Structure formats: C-alpha cells, structure tokens
PDB file of C-alpha atoms in Angstrom:
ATOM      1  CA  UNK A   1     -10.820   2.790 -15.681  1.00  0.00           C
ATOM      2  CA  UNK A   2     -10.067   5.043 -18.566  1.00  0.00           C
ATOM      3  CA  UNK A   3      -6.110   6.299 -19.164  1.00  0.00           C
ATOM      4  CA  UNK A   4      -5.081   8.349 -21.259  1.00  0.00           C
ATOM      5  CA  UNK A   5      -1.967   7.141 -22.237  1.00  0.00           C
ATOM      6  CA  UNK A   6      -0.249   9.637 -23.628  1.00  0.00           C
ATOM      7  CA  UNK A   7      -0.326  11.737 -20.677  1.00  0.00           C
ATOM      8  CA  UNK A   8       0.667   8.791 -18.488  1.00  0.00           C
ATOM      9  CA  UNK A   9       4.441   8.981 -18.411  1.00  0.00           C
ATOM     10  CA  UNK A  10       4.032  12.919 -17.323  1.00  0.00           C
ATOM     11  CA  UNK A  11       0.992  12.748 -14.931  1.00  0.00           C
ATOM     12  CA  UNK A  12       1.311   9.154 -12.940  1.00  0.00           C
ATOM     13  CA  UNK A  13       5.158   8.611 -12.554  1.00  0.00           C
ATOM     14  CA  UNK A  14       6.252   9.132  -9.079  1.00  0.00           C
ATOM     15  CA  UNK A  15       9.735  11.006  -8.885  1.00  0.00           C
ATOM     16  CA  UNK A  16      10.810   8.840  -5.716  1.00  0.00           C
ATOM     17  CA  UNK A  17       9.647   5.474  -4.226  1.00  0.00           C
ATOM     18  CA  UNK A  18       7.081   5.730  -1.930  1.00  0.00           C
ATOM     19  CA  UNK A  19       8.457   3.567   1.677  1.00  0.00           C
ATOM     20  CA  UNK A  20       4.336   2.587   2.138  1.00  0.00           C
ATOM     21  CA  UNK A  21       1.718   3.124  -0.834  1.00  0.00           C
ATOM     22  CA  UNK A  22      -1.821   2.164   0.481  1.00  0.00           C
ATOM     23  CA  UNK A  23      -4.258   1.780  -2.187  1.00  0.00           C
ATOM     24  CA  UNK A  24      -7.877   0.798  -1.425  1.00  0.00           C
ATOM     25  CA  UNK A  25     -10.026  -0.848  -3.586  1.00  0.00           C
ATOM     26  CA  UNK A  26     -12.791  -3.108  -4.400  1.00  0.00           C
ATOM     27  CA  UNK A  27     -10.099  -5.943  -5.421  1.00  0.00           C
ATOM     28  CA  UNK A  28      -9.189  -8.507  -2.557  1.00  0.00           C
ATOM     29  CA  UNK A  29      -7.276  -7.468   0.173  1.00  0.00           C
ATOM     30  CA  UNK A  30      -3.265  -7.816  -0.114  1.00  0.00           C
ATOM     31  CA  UNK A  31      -0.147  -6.527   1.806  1.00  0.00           C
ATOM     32  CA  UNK A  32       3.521  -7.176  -0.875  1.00  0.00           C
ATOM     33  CA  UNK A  33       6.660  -5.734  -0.918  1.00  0.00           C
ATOM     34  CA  UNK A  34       7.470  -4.609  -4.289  1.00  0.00           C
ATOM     35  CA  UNK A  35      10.636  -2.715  -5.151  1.00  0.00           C
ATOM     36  CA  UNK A  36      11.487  -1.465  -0.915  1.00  0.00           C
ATOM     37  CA  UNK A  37       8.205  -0.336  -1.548  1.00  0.00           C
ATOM     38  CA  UNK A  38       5.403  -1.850   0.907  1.00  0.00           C
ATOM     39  CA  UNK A  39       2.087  -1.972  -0.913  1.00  0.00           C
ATOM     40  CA  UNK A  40      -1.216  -2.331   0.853  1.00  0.00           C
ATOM     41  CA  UNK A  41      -4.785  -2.889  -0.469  1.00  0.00           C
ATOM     42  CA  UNK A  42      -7.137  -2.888   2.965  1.00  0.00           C
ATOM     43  CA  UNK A  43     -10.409  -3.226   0.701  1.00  0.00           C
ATOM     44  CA  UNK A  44     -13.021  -0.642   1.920  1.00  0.00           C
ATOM     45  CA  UNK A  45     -14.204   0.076   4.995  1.00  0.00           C
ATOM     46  CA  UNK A  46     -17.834  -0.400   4.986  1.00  0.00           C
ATOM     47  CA  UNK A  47     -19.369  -2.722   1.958  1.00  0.00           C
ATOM     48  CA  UNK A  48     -23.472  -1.445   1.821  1.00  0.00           C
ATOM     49  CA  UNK A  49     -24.477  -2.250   5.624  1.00  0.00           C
ATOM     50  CA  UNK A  50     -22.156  -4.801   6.493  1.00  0.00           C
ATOM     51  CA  UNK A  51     -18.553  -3.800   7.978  1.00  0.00           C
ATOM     52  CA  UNK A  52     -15.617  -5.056   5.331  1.00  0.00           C
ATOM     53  CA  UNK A  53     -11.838  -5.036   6.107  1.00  0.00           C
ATOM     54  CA  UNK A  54      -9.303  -2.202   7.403  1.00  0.00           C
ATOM     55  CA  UNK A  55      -4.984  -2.486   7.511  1.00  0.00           C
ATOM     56  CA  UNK A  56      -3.487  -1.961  10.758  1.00  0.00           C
ATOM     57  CA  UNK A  57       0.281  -0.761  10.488  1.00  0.00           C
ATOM     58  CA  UNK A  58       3.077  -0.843  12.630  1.00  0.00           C
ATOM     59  CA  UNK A  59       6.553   0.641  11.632  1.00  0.00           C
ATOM     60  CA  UNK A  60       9.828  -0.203  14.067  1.00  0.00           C
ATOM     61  CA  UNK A  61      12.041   2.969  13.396  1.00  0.00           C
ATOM     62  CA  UNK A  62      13.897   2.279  16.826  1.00  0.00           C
ATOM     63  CA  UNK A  63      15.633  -0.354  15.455  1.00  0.00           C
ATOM     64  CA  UNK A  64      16.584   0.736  11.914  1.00  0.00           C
ATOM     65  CA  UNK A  65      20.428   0.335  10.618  1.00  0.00           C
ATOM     66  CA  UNK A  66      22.541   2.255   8.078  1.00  0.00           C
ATOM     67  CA  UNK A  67      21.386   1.628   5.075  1.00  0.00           C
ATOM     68  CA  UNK A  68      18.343  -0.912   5.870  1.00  0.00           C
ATOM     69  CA  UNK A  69      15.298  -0.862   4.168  1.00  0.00           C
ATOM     70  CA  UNK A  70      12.222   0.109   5.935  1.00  0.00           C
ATOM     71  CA  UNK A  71      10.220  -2.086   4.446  1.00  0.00           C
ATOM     72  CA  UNK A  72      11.723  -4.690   6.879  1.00  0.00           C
ATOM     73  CA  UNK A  73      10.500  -2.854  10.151  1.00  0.00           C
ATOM     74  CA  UNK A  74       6.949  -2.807   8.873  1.00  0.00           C
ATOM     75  CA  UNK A  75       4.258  -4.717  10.126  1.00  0.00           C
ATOM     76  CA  UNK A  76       0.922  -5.110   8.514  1.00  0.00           C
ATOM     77  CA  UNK A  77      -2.225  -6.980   8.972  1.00  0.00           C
ATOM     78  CA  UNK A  78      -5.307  -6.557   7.020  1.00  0.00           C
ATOM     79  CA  UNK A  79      -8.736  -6.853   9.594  1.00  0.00           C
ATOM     80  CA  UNK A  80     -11.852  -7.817   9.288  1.00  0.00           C
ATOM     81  CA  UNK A  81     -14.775  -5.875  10.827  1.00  0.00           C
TER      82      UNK A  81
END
C-alpha cells in the first residue's frame, strides 16, 4: 500500500476511539483489544471458490456499569465457512 505521508496526520487520524474497528483483510484472522478499542480482522468472506472465515459479534449492553469499558461486554469469534 502506498501513503502519502504527509497527508497522513490530516486524512487518517480518527478524532475519537472507535468502541469496535473491524478491518478485513487478506492477513490472518485476529480479534485484540487495543487501547478500549476492540479490533477485529474476520479475513474475507469468500477466497476464489472456496468459503474463508466471517466474525460473529455479540455486545452485552444490559449489563454495563458507570464508567466500564465496553470492550469488556464484547464477545467475538472469528468462523470458518
């Protein structure tokens, strides 16, 4: 991937943290917590013919307290198809 990098601090900064961030790509398949941030990489869907992997996501708002992260009321498993 090209950047340009002196446009990077203006164009790819996000003003707030995102509570989920779900980023597919061709890279292996990964669900972290990173910053109260839960990041998710469910590889693609479909991979030529073949089925591939997908995330299924589950978030608990019921039972969130003052001040708790959400991250800890997430659940997430990545599936393969």
């Amino acid at each position: 991937m090209c950047i340009d990098y002196e446009k990077f601090q203006t164009t790819c900064i996000m003003p707030t943290t995102p509570h989920i961030l779900i980023v597919p790509s061709e890279f292996k398949q990964f669900i972290k917590e990173m910053t109260g941030c839960c990041c998710i990489n469910p590889g693609r869907l479909t991979k030529g013919l073949t089925g591939s992997t997908f995330a299924k996501i589950a978030v608990q708002v019921n039972e969130l307290k003052n001040n708790q992260s959400l991250v800890k009321n997430i659940t997430a498993q990545v599936v393969r198809i």
